[in-house]
Amino acid sequence: MSKLDNKPNILNDEKSNIQRGAIGHRATWMALTYLEAKNAKKENDGEEFARKAIAKTGFKDGETLKKLCGEGEINCSEFADIFLTPILRNTFEVEFKNKTEDRLDVEFHHCPLLKAWQDLGIDDDTCAKLCDIAMEGDRNIAKGMGLEFHLGNTIAEGHPTCQISFFKK
């Protein structure tokens, strides 16, 4: 049984609940693919393939977001409004800690990916590994945007929130 506290507090938002389900479904695919590689004694290969694929997806998404932010230098505050839509904010229960032209610091109070892994009965250490693999997406969104990225504490490591920062180089 998981010791991680990842219970959502925003329960009455239909669109966010639908999005949580979709994100959780993709997280299930990711986890089961990784576990199949692990069971076949190819854990390192499975992790490498997952990281590369997720990184490519993140970079592509970052390039798309950069275009949506318009020409010129990236404004992290504008990026936040485009990237973290109101539905996504409720989905992950996002709290803005710092939102300026040069930096975006947020805390996520819920993770639908982790919820899916917990529902599968995956142990906490493997959940933390899957979380780090999944974060290749966000790391590479930053690269595609031309921004730096920092991942602080995560719920999957046993902390109350996930701390994520995007900032100018």
Short mmCIF file of C-alpha atoms in Angstrom, two decimals, residues 1-10 91-93 108-119 154-162:
data_model
loop_
_atom_site.label_atom_id
_atom_site.label_comp_id
_atom_site.label_asym_id
_atom_site.label_seq_id
_atom_site.Cartn_x
_atom_site.Cartn_y
_atom_site.Cartn_z
CA MET A 1 0.00 0.00 0.00
CA SER A 2 1.31 3.40 -0.99
CA LYS A 3 2.35 5.83 1.72
CA LEU A 4 2.19 8.75 -0.71
CA ASP A 5 -0.51 11.38 -0.15
CA ASN A 6 -1.89 12.23 -3.58
CA LYS A 7 -5.60 12.75 -3.02
CA PRO A 8 -7.24 15.42 -5.17
CA ASN A 9 -9.11 18.24 -3.46
CA ILE A 10 -10.85 19.66 -6.54
CA THR A 91 -6.35 18.96 -12.96
CA PHE A 92 -2.98 19.20 -11.19
CA GLU A 93 -4.23 21.64 -8.52
CA PHE A 108 1.29 20.88 -8.09
CA HIS A 109 -0.83 19.56 -5.24
CA HIS A 110 -2.12 16.52 -7.15
CA CYS A 111 -0.69 14.29 -9.88
CA PRO A 112 -3.03 12.19 -12.03
CA LEU A 113 -0.09 10.17 -13.35
CA LEU A 114 0.91 9.15 -9.84
CA LYS A 115 -2.75 8.41 -9.04
CA ALA A 116 -2.86 5.97 -11.97
CA TRP A 117 0.33 4.26 -10.81
CA GLN A 118 -1.00 4.02 -7.27
CA ASP A 119 -4.26 2.54 -8.59
CA THR A 154 7.84 15.68 -5.92
CA ILE A 155 4.76 14.01 -4.50
CA ALA A 156 6.15 10.70 -5.79
CA GLU A 157 9.15 11.18 -3.48
CA GLY A 158 6.82 11.65 -0.51
CA HIS A 159 6.59 15.46 -0.46
CA PRO A 160 3.28 17.34 -0.24
CA THR A 161 3.74 18.99 -3.67
CA CYS A 162 5.69 18.83 -6.91
#
